[in-house]
Amino acid sequence: LPWTTGRASRECIERQQGAMWPIITGVARATFKRLTILFLVAVGLAMGTGAFIDAVASTLSVQQLGWASEEYSSFASAASLGGSLGAVLCAAPAVKAFGLRNALFGAFSLHITLGLIGGLTSPYWENDLIFMGLFCVQFMTHMLTLTFACVWFMHLSDPKVAASQFALLNAAPTLMRSFYSGNSGFVIEWGGYQAVYLAISALAALGLVAVVLAKVENKRSAE
């Protein structure tokens, strides 16, 4: 424990780097591999759902559904909490039961399906029930995708530079989520909110192809 005395293991001492350059070069060699890049592309494409949650859902609820800003904030907070708890409870059992590759396939397929439902039905919404249901399931699916991705990121990380590489791998999805959020306005101007849902579905479909090409193993534990 942090407050007790102890000593580092021999393995830890042998892997400890005393300079920055070996860490930088080690991270670069371990990260810039074809399969690793393909998986980063896959996860980055799936971040379209996160961009919807960040930048689009709030304006959709106010402009199209007539919500007050306070109503959306309360709903989004409750849905985010529930979705996060659901992801925490479901992620590990899903990987153990179905394997990591199958769990990722399921998450990406759900992204595709939810985007299609939103895109095909949004012009005909007469109330906010479909939006609320989609938002809740989309948020949970987004969190599950990130959790599953972290499992594979740990597998991809070289033990010699694992901390630095794992941090870099996790930064990539966040960068893509911010990129999509910043450019979502162009999609809305071009095709309205329906186009945003369909864009999420299309991005996830491309991401699913990238997952297949990345050859994610069907591990059945989160080791």
PDB file of N, CA, C and O in Angstrom, residues 187-218:
ATOM      1  N   VAL A 187     -22.346  19.643 -40.868  1.00  0.00           N
ATOM      2  CA  VAL A 187     -23.254  18.548 -41.224  1.00  0.00           C
ATOM      3  C   VAL A 187     -24.700  18.989 -41.032  1.00  0.00           C
ATOM      4  O   VAL A 187     -25.570  18.702 -41.872  1.00  0.00           O
ATOM      5  N   ILE A 188     -24.975  19.697 -39.924  1.00  0.00           N
ATOM      6  CA  ILE A 188     -26.335  20.172 -39.662  1.00  0.00           C
ATOM      7  C   ILE A 188     -26.777  21.152 -40.751  1.00  0.00           C
ATOM      8  O   ILE A 188     -27.914  21.103 -41.246  1.00  0.00           O
ATOM      9  N   GLU A 189     -25.888  22.066 -41.145  1.00  0.00           N
ATOM     10  CA  GLU A 189     -26.232  23.033 -42.186  1.00  0.00           C
ATOM     11  C   GLU A 189     -26.495  22.341 -43.521  1.00  0.00           C
ATOM     12  O   GLU A 189     -27.340  22.784 -44.309  1.00  0.00           O
ATOM     13  N   TRP A 190     -25.778  21.260 -43.767  1.00  0.00           N
ATOM     14  CA  TRP A 190     -25.918  20.559 -45.047  1.00  0.00           C
ATOM     15  C   TRP A 190     -27.191  19.719 -45.117  1.00  0.00           C
ATOM     16  O   TRP A 190     -27.938  19.769 -46.098  1.00  0.00           O
ATOM     17  N   GLY A 191     -27.447  18.944 -44.057  1.00  0.00           N
ATOM     18  CA  GLY A 191     -28.575  18.006 -44.133  1.00  0.00           C
ATOM     19  C   GLY A 191     -29.465  17.960 -42.921  1.00  0.00           C
ATOM     20  O   GLY A 191     -30.337  17.083 -42.834  1.00  0.00           O
ATOM     21  N   GLY A 192     -29.280  18.861 -41.970  1.00  0.00           N
ATOM     22  CA  GLY A 192     -30.112  18.860 -40.777  1.00  0.00           C
ATOM     23  C   GLY A 192     -29.693  17.782 -39.789  1.00  0.00           C
ATOM     24  O   GLY A 192     -28.682  17.093 -39.970  1.00  0.00           O
ATOM     25  N   TYR A 193     -30.488  17.615 -38.748  1.00  0.00           N
ATOM     26  CA  TYR A 193     -30.155  16.642 -37.703  1.00  0.00           C
ATOM     27  C   TYR A 193     -30.249  15.211 -38.219  1.00  0.00           C
ATOM     28  O   TYR A 193     -29.551  14.318 -37.717  1.00  0.00           O
ATOM     29  N   GLN A 194     -31.082  14.984 -39.207  1.00  0.00           N
ATOM     30  CA  GLN A 194     -31.171  13.656 -39.801  1.00  0.00           C
ATOM     31  C   GLN A 194     -29.817  13.233 -40.362  1.00  0.00           C
ATOM     32  O   GLN A 194     -29.385  12.086 -40.204  1.00  0.00           O
ATOM     33  N   ALA A 195     -29.108  14.172 -40.991  1.00  0.00           N
ATOM     34  CA  ALA A 195     -27.811  13.868 -41.579  1.00  0.00           C
ATOM     35  C   ALA A 195     -26.781  13.519 -40.517  1.00  0.00           C
ATOM     36  O   ALA A 195     -25.880  12.711 -40.758  1.00  0.00           O
ATOM     37  N   VAL A 196     -26.910  14.120 -39.332  1.00  0.00           N
ATOM     38  CA  VAL A 196     -25.961  13.816 -38.250  1.00  0.00           C
ATOM     39  C   VAL A 196     -26.102  12.361 -37.822  1.00  0.00           C
ATOM     40  O   VAL A 196     -25.108  11.641 -37.665  1.00  0.00           O
ATOM     41  N   TYR A 197     -27.338  11.917 -37.640  1.00  0.00           N
ATOM     42  CA  TYR A 197     -27.567  10.518 -37.269  1.00  0.00           C
ATOM     43  C   TYR A 197     -27.020   9.577 -38.338  1.00  0.00           C
ATOM     44  O   TYR A 197     -26.374   8.566 -38.042  1.00  0.00           O
ATOM     45  N   LEU A 198     -27.290   9.888 -39.590  1.00  0.00           N
ATOM     46  CA  LEU A 198     -26.820   9.024 -40.671  1.00  0.00           C
ATOM     47  C   LEU A 198     -25.301   9.046 -40.781  1.00  0.00           C
ATOM     48  O   LEU A 198     -24.675   8.021 -41.105  1.00  0.00           O
ATOM     49  N   ALA A 199     -24.690  10.205 -40.495  1.00  0.00           N
ATOM     50  CA  ALA A 199     -23.234  10.297 -40.509  1.00  0.00           C
ATOM     51  C   ALA A 199     -22.625   9.424 -39.415  1.00  0.00           C
ATOM     52  O   ALA A 199     -21.605   8.751 -39.628  1.00  0.00           O
ATOM     53  N   ILE A 200     -23.254   9.405 -38.240  1.00  0.00           N
ATOM     54  CA  ILE A 200     -22.796   8.530 -37.152  1.00  0.00           C
ATOM     55  C   ILE A 200     -22.822   7.078 -37.600  1.00  0.00           C
ATOM     56  O   ILE A 200     -21.875   6.308 -37.373  1.00  0.00           O
ATOM     57  N   SER A 201     -23.900   6.685 -38.254  1.00  0.00           N
ATOM     58  CA  SER A 201     -24.041   5.307 -38.719  1.00  0.00           C
ATOM     59  C   SER A 201     -22.970   4.965 -39.747  1.00  0.00           C
ATOM     60  O   SER A 201     -22.356   3.890 -39.708  1.00  0.00           O
ATOM     61  N   ALA A 202     -22.716   5.882 -40.684  1.00  0.00           N
ATOM     62  CA  ALA A 202     -21.721   5.640 -41.727  1.00  0.00           C
ATOM     63  C   ALA A 202     -20.316   5.546 -41.143  1.00  0.00           C
ATOM     64  O   ALA A 202     -19.524   4.670 -41.530  1.00  0.00           O
ATOM     65  N   LEU A 203     -19.987   6.432 -40.210  1.00  0.00           N
ATOM     66  CA  LEU A 203     -18.670   6.395 -39.567  1.00  0.00           C
ATOM     67  C   LEU A 203     -18.465   5.089 -38.813  1.00  0.00           C
ATOM     68  O   LEU A 203     -17.393   4.481 -38.871  1.00  0.00           O
ATOM     69  N   ALA A 204     -19.506   4.654 -38.100  1.00  0.00           N
ATOM     70  CA  ALA A 204     -19.402   3.401 -37.346  1.00  0.00           C
ATOM     71  C   ALA A 204     -19.242   2.214 -38.278  1.00  0.00           C
ATOM     72  O   ALA A 204     -18.528   1.255 -37.961  1.00  0.00           O
ATOM     73  N   ALA A 205     -19.897   2.255 -39.448  1.00  0.00           N
ATOM     74  CA  ALA A 205     -19.758   1.162 -40.419  1.00  0.00           C
ATOM     75  C   ALA A 205     -18.317   1.069 -40.921  1.00  0.00           C
ATOM     76  O   ALA A 205     -17.742  -0.016 -41.022  1.00  0.00           O
ATOM     77  N   LEU A 206     -17.716   2.217 -41.215  1.00  0.00           N
ATOM     78  CA  LEU A 206     -16.309   2.232 -41.610  1.00  0.00           C
ATOM     79  C   LEU A 206     -15.422   1.752 -40.467  1.00  0.00           C
ATOM     80  O   LEU A 206     -14.441   1.027 -40.678  1.00  0.00           O
ATOM     81  N   GLY A 207     -15.787   2.150 -39.235  1.00  0.00           N
ATOM     82  CA  GLY A 207     -15.025   1.702 -38.071  1.00  0.00           C
ATOM     83  C   GLY A 207     -15.082   0.205 -37.882  1.00  0.00           C
ATOM     84  O   GLY A 207     -14.084  -0.422 -37.498  1.00  0.00           O
ATOM     85  N   LEU A 208     -16.234  -0.390 -38.160  1.00  0.00           N
ATOM     86  CA  LEU A 208     -16.368  -1.844 -38.045  1.00  0.00           C
ATOM     87  C   LEU A 208     -15.440  -2.551 -39.031  1.00  0.00           C
ATOM     88  O   LEU A 208     -14.815  -3.574 -38.697  1.00  0.00           O
ATOM     89  N   VAL A 209     -15.339  -2.004 -40.236  1.00  0.00           N
ATOM     90  CA  VAL A 209     -14.415  -2.575 -41.218  1.00  0.00           C
ATOM     91  C   VAL A 209     -12.979  -2.475 -40.702  1.00  0.00           C
ATOM     92  O   VAL A 209     -12.195  -3.429 -40.826  1.00  0.00           O
ATOM     93  N   ALA A 210     -12.640  -1.334 -40.111  1.00  0.00           N
ATOM     94  CA  ALA A 210     -11.288  -1.151 -39.576  1.00  0.00           C
ATOM     95  C   ALA A 210     -11.003  -2.110 -38.428  1.00  0.00           C
ATOM     96  O   ALA A 210      -9.880  -2.599 -38.274  1.00  0.00           O
ATOM     97  N   VAL A 211     -12.015  -2.404 -37.603  1.00  0.00           N
ATOM     98  CA  VAL A 211     -11.844  -3.377 -36.520  1.00  0.00           C
ATOM     99  C   VAL A 211     -11.505  -4.749 -37.089  1.00  0.00           C
ATOM    100  O   VAL A 211     -10.628  -5.459 -36.581  1.00  0.00           O
ATOM    101  N   VAL A 212     -12.204  -5.119 -38.156  1.00  0.00           N
ATOM    102  CA  VAL A 212     -11.934  -6.417 -38.794  1.00  0.00           C
ATOM    103  C   VAL A 212     -10.505  -6.451 -39.328  1.00  0.00           C
ATOM    104  O   VAL A 212      -9.760  -7.417 -39.108  1.00  0.00           O
ATOM    105  N   LEU A 213     -10.084  -5.389 -39.997  1.00  0.00           N
ATOM    106  CA  LEU A 213      -8.741  -5.336 -40.565  1.00  0.00           C
ATOM    107  C   LEU A 213      -7.666  -5.285 -39.496  1.00  0.00           C
ATOM    108  O   LEU A 213      -6.538  -5.736 -39.713  1.00  0.00           O
ATOM    109  N   ALA A 214      -8.010  -4.732 -38.313  1.00  0.00           N
ATOM    110  CA  ALA A 214      -7.042  -4.627 -37.221  1.00  0.00           C
ATOM    111  C   ALA A 214      -6.790  -5.956 -36.526  1.00  0.00           C
ATOM    112  O   ALA A 214      -5.900  -6.059 -35.683  1.00  0.00           O
ATOM    113  N   LYS A 215      -7.597  -6.972 -36.847  1.00  0.00           N
ATOM    114  CA  LYS A 215      -7.401  -8.331 -36.334  1.00  0.00           C
ATOM    115  C   LYS A 215      -7.394  -8.376 -34.803  1.00  0.00           C
ATOM    116  O   LYS A 215      -6.511  -8.958 -34.186  1.00  0.00           O
ATOM    117  N   VAL A 216      -8.393  -7.742 -34.215  1.00  0.00           N
ATOM    118  CA  VAL A 216      -8.545  -7.810 -32.755  1.00  0.00           C
ATOM    119  C   VAL A 216      -8.823  -9.242 -32.356  1.00  0.00           C
ATOM    120  O   VAL A 216      -9.672  -9.916 -32.955  1.00  0.00           O
ATOM    121  N   GLU A 217      -8.114  -9.726 -31.372  1.00  0.00           N
ATOM    122  CA  GLU A 217      -8.289 -11.114 -30.935  1.00  0.00           C
ATOM    123  C   GLU A 217      -9.558 -11.244 -30.103  1.00  0.00           C
ATOM    124  O   GLU A 217      -9.998 -10.297 -29.451  1.00  0.00           O
ATOM    125  N   ASN A 218     -10.112 -12.442 -30.105  1.00  0.00           N
ATOM    126  CA  ASN A 218     -11.361 -12.661 -29.391  1.00  0.00           C
ATOM    127  C   ASN A 218     -11.100 -13.110 -27.947  1.00  0.00           C
ATOM    128  O   ASN A 218     -11.545 -14.152 -27.501  1.00  0.00           O
TER     129      ASN A 218
END
